[in-house]
Short mmCIF file of C-alpha atoms in Angstrom, two decimals:
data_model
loop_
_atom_site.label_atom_id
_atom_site.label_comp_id
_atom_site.label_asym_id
_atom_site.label_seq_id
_atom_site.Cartn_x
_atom_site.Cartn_y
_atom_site.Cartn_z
CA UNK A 1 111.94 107.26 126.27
CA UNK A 2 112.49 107.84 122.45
CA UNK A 3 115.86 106.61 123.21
CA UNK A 4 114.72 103.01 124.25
CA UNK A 5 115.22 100.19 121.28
CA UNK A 6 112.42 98.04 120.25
CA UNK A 7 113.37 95.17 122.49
CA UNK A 8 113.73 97.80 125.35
CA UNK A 9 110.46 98.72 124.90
CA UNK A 10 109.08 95.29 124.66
CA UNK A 11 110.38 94.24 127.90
CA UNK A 12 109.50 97.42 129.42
CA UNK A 13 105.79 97.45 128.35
CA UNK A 14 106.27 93.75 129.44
CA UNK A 15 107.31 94.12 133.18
CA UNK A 16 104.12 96.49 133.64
CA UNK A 17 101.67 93.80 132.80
CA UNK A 18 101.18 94.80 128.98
CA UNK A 19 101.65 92.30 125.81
CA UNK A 20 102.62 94.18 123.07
CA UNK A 21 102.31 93.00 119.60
CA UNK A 22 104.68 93.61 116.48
CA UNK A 23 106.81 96.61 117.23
CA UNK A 24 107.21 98.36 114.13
CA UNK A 25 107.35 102.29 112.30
CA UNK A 26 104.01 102.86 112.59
CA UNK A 27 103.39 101.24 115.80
CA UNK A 28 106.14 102.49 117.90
CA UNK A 29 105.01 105.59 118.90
CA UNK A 30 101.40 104.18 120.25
CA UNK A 31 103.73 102.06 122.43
CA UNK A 32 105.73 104.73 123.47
CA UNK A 33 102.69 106.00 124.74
CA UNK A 34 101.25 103.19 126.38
CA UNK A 35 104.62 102.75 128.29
CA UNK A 36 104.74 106.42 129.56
CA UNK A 37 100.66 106.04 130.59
CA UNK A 38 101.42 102.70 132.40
CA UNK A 39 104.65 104.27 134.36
CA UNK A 40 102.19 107.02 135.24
CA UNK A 41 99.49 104.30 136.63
CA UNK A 42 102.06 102.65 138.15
CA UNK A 43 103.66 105.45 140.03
CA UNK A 44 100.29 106.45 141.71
CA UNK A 45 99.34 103.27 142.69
CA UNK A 46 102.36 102.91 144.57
CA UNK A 47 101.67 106.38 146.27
CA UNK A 48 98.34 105.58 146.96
CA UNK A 49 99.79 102.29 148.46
CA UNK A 50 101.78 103.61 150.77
CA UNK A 51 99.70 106.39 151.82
CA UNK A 52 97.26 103.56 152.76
CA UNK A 53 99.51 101.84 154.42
CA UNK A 54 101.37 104.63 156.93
CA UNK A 55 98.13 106.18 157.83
CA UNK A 56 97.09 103.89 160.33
CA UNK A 57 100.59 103.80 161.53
CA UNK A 58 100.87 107.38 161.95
CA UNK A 59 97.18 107.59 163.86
CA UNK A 60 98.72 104.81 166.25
CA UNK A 61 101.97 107.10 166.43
CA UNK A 62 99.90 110.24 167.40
CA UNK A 63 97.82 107.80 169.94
CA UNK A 64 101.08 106.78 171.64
CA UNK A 65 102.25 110.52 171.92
CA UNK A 66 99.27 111.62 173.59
CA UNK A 67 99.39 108.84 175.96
CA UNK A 68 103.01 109.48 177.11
CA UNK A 69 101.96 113.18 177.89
CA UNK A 70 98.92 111.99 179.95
CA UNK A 71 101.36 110.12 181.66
CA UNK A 72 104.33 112.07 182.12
CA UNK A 73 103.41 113.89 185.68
CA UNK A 74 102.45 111.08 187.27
CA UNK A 75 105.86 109.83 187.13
CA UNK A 76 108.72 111.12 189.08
CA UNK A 77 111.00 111.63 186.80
CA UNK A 78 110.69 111.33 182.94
CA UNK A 79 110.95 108.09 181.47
CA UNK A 80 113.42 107.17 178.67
CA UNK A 81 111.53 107.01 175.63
CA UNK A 82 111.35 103.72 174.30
CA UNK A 83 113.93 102.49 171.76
CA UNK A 84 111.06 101.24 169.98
CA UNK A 85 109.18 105.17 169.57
CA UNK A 86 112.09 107.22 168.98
CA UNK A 87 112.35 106.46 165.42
CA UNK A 88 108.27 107.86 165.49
CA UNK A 89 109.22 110.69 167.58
CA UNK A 90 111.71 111.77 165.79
CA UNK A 91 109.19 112.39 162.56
CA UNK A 92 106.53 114.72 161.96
CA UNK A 93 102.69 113.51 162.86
CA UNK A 94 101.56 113.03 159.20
CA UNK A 95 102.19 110.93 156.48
CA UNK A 96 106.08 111.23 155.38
CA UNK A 97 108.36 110.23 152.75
CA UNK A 98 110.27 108.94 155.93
CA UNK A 99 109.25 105.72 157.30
CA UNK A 100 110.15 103.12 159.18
CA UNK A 101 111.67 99.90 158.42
CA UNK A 102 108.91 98.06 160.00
CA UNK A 103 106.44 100.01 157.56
CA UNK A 104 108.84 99.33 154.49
CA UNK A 105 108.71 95.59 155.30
CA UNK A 106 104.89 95.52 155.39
CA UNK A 107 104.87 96.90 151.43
CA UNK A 108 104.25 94.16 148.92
CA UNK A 109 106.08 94.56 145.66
CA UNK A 110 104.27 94.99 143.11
CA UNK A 111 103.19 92.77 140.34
CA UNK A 112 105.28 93.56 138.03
CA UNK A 113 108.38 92.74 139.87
CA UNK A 114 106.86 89.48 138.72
CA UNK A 115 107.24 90.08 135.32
CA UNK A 116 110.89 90.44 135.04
CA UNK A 117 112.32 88.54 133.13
CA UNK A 118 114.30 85.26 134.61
CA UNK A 119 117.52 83.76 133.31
CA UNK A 120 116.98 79.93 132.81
CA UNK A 121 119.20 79.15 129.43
CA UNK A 122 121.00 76.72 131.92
CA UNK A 123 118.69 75.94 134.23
CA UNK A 124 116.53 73.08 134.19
CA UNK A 125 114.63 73.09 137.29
CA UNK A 126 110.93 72.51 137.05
CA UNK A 127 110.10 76.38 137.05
CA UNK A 128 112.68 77.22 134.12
CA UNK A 129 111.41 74.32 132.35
CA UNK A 130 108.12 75.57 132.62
CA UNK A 131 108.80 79.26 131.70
CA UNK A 132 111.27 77.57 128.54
CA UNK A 133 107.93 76.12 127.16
CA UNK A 134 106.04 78.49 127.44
CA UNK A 135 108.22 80.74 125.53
CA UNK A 136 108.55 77.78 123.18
CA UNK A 137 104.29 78.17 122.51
CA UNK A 138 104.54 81.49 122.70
CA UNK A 139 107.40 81.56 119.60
CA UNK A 140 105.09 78.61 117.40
CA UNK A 141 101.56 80.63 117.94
CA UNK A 142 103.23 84.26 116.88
CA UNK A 143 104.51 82.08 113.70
CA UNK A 144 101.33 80.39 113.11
CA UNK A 145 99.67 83.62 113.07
CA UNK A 146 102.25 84.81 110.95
CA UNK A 147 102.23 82.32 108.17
CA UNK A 148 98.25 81.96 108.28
CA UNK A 149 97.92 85.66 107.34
CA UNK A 150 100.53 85.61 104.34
CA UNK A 151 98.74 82.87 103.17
CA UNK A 152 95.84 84.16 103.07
CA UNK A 153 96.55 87.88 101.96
CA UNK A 154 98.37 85.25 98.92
CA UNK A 155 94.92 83.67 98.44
CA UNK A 156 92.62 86.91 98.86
CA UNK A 157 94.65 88.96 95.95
CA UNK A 158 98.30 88.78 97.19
CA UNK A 159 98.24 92.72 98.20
CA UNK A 160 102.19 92.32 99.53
CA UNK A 161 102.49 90.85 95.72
CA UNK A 162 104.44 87.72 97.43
CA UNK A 163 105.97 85.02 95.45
CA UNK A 164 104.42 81.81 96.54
CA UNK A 165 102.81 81.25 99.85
CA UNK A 166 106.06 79.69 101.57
CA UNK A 167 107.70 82.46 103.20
CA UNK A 168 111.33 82.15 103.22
CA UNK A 169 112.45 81.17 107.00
CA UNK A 170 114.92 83.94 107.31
CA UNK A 171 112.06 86.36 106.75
CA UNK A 172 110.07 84.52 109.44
CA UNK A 173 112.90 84.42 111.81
CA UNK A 174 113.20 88.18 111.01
CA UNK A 175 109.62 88.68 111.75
CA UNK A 176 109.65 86.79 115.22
CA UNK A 177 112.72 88.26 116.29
CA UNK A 178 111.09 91.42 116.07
CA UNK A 179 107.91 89.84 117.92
CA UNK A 180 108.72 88.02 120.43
CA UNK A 181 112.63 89.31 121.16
CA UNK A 182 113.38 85.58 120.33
CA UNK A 183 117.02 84.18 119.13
CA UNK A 184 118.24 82.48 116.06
CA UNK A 185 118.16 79.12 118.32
CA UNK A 186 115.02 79.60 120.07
CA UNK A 187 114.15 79.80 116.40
CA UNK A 188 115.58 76.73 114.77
CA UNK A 189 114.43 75.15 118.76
CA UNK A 190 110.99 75.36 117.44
CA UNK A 191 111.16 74.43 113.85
CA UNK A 192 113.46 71.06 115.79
CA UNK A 193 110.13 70.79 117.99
CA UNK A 194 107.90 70.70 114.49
CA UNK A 195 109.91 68.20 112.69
CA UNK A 196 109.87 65.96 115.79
CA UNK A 197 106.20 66.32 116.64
CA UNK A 198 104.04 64.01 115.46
CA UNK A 199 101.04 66.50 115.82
CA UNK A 200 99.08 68.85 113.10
CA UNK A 201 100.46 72.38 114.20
CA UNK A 202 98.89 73.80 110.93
CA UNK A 203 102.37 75.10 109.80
CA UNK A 204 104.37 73.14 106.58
CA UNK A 205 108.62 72.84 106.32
CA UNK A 206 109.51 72.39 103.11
CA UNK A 207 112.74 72.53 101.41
CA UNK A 208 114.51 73.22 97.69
CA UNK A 209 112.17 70.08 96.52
CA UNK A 210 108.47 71.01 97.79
CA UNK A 211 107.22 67.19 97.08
CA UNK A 212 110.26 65.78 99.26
CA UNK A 213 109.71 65.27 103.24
CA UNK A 214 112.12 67.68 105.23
CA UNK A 215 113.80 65.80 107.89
CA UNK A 216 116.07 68.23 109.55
CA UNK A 217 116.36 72.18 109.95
CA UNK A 218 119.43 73.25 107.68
CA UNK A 219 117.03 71.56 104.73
CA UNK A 220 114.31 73.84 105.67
CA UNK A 221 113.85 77.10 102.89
CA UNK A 222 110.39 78.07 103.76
CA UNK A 223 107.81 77.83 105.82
CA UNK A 224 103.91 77.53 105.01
CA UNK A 225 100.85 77.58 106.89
CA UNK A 226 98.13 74.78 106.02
CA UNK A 227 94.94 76.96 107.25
CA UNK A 228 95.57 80.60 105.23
CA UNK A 229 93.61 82.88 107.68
CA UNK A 230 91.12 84.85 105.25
CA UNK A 231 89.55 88.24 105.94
CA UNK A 232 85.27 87.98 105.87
CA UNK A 233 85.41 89.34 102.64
CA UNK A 234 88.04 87.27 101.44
CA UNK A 235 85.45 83.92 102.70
CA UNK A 236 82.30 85.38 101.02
CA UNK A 237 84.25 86.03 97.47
CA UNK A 238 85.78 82.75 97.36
CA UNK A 239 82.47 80.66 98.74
CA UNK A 240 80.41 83.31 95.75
CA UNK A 241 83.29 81.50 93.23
CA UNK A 242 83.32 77.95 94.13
CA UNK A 243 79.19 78.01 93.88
CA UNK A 244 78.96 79.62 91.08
CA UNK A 245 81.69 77.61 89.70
CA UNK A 246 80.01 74.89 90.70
CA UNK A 247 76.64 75.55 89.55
CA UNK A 248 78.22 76.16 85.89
CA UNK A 249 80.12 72.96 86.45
CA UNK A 250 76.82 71.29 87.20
CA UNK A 251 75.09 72.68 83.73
CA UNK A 252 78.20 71.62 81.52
CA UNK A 253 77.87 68.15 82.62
CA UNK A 254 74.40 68.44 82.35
CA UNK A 255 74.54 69.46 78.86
CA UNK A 256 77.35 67.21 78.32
CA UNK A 257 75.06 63.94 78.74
CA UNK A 258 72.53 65.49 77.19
CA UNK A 259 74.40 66.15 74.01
CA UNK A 260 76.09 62.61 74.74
CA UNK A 261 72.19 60.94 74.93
CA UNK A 262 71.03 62.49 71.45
CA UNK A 263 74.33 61.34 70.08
CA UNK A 264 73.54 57.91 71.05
CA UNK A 265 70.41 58.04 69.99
CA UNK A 266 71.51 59.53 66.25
CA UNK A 267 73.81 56.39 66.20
CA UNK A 268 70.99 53.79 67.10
CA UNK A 269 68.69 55.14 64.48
CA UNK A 270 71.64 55.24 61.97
CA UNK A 271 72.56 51.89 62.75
CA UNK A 272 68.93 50.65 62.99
CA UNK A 273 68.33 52.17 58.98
CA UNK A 274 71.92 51.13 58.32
CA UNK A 275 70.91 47.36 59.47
CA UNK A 276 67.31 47.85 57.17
CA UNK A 277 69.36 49.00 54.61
CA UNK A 278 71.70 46.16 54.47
CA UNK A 279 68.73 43.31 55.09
CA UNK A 280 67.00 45.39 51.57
CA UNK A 281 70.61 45.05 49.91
CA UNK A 282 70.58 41.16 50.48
CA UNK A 283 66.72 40.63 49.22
CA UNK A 284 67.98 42.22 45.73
CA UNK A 285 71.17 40.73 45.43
CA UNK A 286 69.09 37.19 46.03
CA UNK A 287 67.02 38.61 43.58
CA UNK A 288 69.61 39.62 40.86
CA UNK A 289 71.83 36.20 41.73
CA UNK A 290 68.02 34.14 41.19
CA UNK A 291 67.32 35.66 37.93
CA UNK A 292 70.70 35.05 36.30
CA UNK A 293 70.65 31.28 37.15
CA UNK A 294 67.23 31.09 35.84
CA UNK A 295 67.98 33.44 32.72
CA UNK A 296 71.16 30.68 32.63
CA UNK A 297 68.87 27.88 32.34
CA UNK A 298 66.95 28.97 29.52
CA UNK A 299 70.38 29.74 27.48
CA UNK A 300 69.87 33.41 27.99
CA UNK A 301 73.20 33.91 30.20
CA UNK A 302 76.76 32.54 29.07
CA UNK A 303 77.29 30.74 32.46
CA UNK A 304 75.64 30.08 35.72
CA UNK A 305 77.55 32.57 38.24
CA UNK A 306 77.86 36.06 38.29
CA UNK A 307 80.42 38.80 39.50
CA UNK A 308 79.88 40.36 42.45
CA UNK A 309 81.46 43.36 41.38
CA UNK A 310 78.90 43.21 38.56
CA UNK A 311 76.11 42.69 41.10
CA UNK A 312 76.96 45.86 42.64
CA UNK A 313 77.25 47.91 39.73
CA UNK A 314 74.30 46.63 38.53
CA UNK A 315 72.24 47.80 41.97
CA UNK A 316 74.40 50.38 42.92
CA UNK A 317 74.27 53.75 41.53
CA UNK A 318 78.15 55.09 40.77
CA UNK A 319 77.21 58.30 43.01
CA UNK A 320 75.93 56.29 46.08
CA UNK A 321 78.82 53.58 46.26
CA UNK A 322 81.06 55.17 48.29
CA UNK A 323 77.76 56.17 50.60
CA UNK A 324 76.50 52.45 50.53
CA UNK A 325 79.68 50.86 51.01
CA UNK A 326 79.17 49.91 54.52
CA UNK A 327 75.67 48.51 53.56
CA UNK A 328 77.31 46.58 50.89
CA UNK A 329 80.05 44.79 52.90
CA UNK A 330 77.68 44.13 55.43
CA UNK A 331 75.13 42.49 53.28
CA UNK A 332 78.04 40.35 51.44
CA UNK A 333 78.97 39.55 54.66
CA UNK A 334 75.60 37.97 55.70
CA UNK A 335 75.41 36.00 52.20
CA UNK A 336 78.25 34.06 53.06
CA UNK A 337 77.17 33.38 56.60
CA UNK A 338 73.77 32.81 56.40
CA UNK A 339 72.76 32.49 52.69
CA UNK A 340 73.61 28.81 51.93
CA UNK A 341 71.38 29.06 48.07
CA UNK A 342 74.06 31.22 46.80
CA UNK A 343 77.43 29.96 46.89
CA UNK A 344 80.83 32.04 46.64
CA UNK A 345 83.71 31.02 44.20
CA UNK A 346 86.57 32.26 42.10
CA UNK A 347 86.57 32.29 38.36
CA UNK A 348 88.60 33.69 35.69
CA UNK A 349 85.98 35.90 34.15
CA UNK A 350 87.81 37.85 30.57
CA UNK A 351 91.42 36.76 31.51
CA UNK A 352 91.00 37.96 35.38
CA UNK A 353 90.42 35.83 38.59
CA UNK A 354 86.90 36.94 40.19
CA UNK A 355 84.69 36.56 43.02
CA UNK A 356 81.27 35.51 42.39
CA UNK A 357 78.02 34.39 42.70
CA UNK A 358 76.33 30.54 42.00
CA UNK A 359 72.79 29.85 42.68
CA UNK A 360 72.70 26.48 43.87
CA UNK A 361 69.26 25.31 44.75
CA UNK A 362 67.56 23.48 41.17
CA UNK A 363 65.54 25.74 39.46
CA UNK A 364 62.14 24.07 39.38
CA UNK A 365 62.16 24.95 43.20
CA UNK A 366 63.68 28.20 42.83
CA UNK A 367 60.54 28.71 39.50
CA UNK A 368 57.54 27.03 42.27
CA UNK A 369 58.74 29.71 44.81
CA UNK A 370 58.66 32.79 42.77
#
C-alpha cells in the first residue's frame, strides 16, 4: 500500500465509497489508513454475505440428503442421483468456500463495483454526458473553494505571505490536479465553461491588464475568487474595524461641520462689523468732504474739492491703513454709487492728476441741516 501514488489512492479510496479531499504530505498517511480500514470492512461484509447467503442452501442440501436415504429401500434398485444434486453431494454439509454456480449467480456485486470509474472521453450518450458534468461541477466547486480560501487567508493577514489575491492559474491547475485527478483540458474545459457562462460563479479571470475583460483562456494569468471565505475570527476583527472605523469616521465629520459652522459664523460677524465699519467710514468722510466746502465758502480753503488720498490720511491712522483698507474701498465704493452730494473728479492738485472730492449741494442747505 505505501507503494500506491496519490492518484492510486484517490481512486482506490474512491471505488470503496470514500471522497477524499487534498492528498498531500501530511495527509497521506491518514488515507493510507482509511483505505486499509475500508478493504478490511469490505472484505467481511462480503464474507458475511455469502455466509448468509449459502446457509439456507446448505440446510435445503442436508434436507434433500436425508430424504433420499428415507427413500432409498423402498426402491428396488438405487436411483441415479440427480444431475441436479451431485454437484451438492459431492461437498461437505456446511458452509464451503465451494459453491455452486447457481449460488454464485444469486450474489449481488457490491456497491462499489459501481464506483469504478467509466471511460466516456468519446462517448456522448446521455449517461457519459451526465457523468462529464458532473465531473465538470465537481472540478469548478474544488476551485471555488480553492480560490475563496486564498482570498481570504490574503484578507485575514496573508499567513502563506501571497502576492495579490489572484492566484496564478498554473498553481490552481496544480492544485486541482492534485484534487480531483483532473487534466490540463478538463482544466482549461472549465475556465471555457466560465468565460461562456453568463452566470455569477463567484470566481474572477483576469489577465496581464486586471481592468481589461478576458475573453478567451490563453489570456487568462490568474484566477480570483469574488467571496474570500474568512475564518470566524477573521469576520469579528474586520466587522470590530469597519465600526470602529466608522464610528471615528462619524466624529470627524461631526467635528468637521462643527468647526465649518463656527467658521461661518466668525465670517458673518466679521463681515457684519466689517459692513458697520464701512457705513461709520462713509458718515466721516461726508463729514470731512462737508466741512471743507463750507470752510471753502468762507475763504478758509484754497478750492472747493479735496483729495481723497488726503481724506484718508486725514481719518486714517498710518498703522491701521493697511488693516482698514477693505473698509476704505468699500466705503469709496458706496460714495460713488449712492452718495450723489459728493461728486468724484480729477484735478491736477501740485503738478499731479488726482482723484477727489466736490460737495455739490449749496451750502445754505448743507449750513440749515447741520
Amino acid at each position: 500500500m505505501a507503494g500506491l501514488s496519490d492518484l492510486e489512492l484517490r481512486r482506490e479510496l474512491q471505488a470503496l465509497g470514500f471522497q477524499p479531499g487534498p492528498i498531500t504530505d501530511t495527509t497521506r498517511d491518514v488515507y493510507r489508513n482509511k483505505l486499509r480500514r475500508l478493504r478490511g470492512e469490505a472484505r467481511l461484509r462480503d464474507e458475511e454475505r455469502l455466509r448468509e447467503e449459502t446457509r439456507p442452501r446448505g440446510e435445503e442440501r442436508l434436507r434433500e440428503e436425508a430424504r433420499l436415504r428415507e427413500d432409498a429401500p423402498l426402491r428396488a434398485r438405487p436411483a441415479a442421483a440427480s444431475p441436479r444434486a451431485e454437484p451438492w453431494l459431492s461437498q461437505p454439509a456446511s458452509g464451503s468456500a465451494y459453491a455452486t454456480p447457481g449460488a454464485y449467480g444469486d450474489i449481488r456485486p457490491s456497491a462499489a463495483s459501481w464506483l469504478l470509474p467509466v471511460d466516456c472521453e468519446r462517448k456522448t450518450d446521455e449517461f457519459c454526458q451526465a457523468k462529464q458534468k458532473a465531473a465538470l461541477l465537481e472540478l469548478l466547486h474544488e476551485l471555488y473553494n480553492f480560490l475563496a480560501i486564498q482570498a481570504g487567508n490574503f484578507e485575514c493577514g496573508n499567513p502563506e505571505n501571497l502576492k495579490s489575491k489572484c492566484i496564478p492559474v498554473m498553481e490552481a491547475q496544480e492544485y486541482i490536479a492534485n484534487v480531483t485527478s483532473s487534466s490540463s483540458a478538463k482544466f482549461e474545459a472549465a475556465l471555457t465553461w466560465i468565460l461562456s457562462s453568463n452566470k455569477d460563479v463567484g470566481i474572477w479571470l483576469k489577465g496581464e491588464d486586471q481592468s481589461e475583460l478576458v475573453t478567451t483562456v490563453d489570456k487568462v494569468v490568474c484566477l480570483e475568487s469574488a467571496r474570500p471565505r474568512m475564518g470566524v475570527g477573521c469576520r469579528l476583527s474586520r466587522a470590530l474595524l469597519t465600526a470602529v472605523t466608522n464610528v471615528l469616521i462619524f466624529f470627524w465629520c461631526l467635528a468637521f461641520l462643527w468647526g465649518l459652522l463656527i467658521l461661518l459664523k466668525y465670517r458673518w460677524r466679521k463681515l457684519e462689523e466689517e459692513e458697520q465699519a464701512m457705513y461709520e467710514m462713509v458718515k466721516k468722510i461726508i463729514d470731512v468732504v462737508q466741512d471743507h466746502y463750507v470752510d471753502w465758502e468762507q475763504d478758509m480753503e484754497r478750492y472747493p474739492y479735496v483729495g481723497i488720498l488726503h481724506v484718508r490720511d486725514s481719518l486714517i491712522p498710518p498703522q491701521s491703513r493697511r488693516r482698514m483698507k477693505r473698509v476704505w474701498d468699500r466705503a469709496v465704493e458706496f460714495l460713488a454709487s449712492n452718495e450723489s452730494r459728493i461728486q468724484t473728479e480729477s484735478h491736477r492738485v501740485a503738478g499731479e492728476d488726482m482723484l477727489v472730492w466736490r460737495w455739490t449741494k449749496p451750502s445754505s442747505f448743507s449750513d440749515s441741516e447741520r
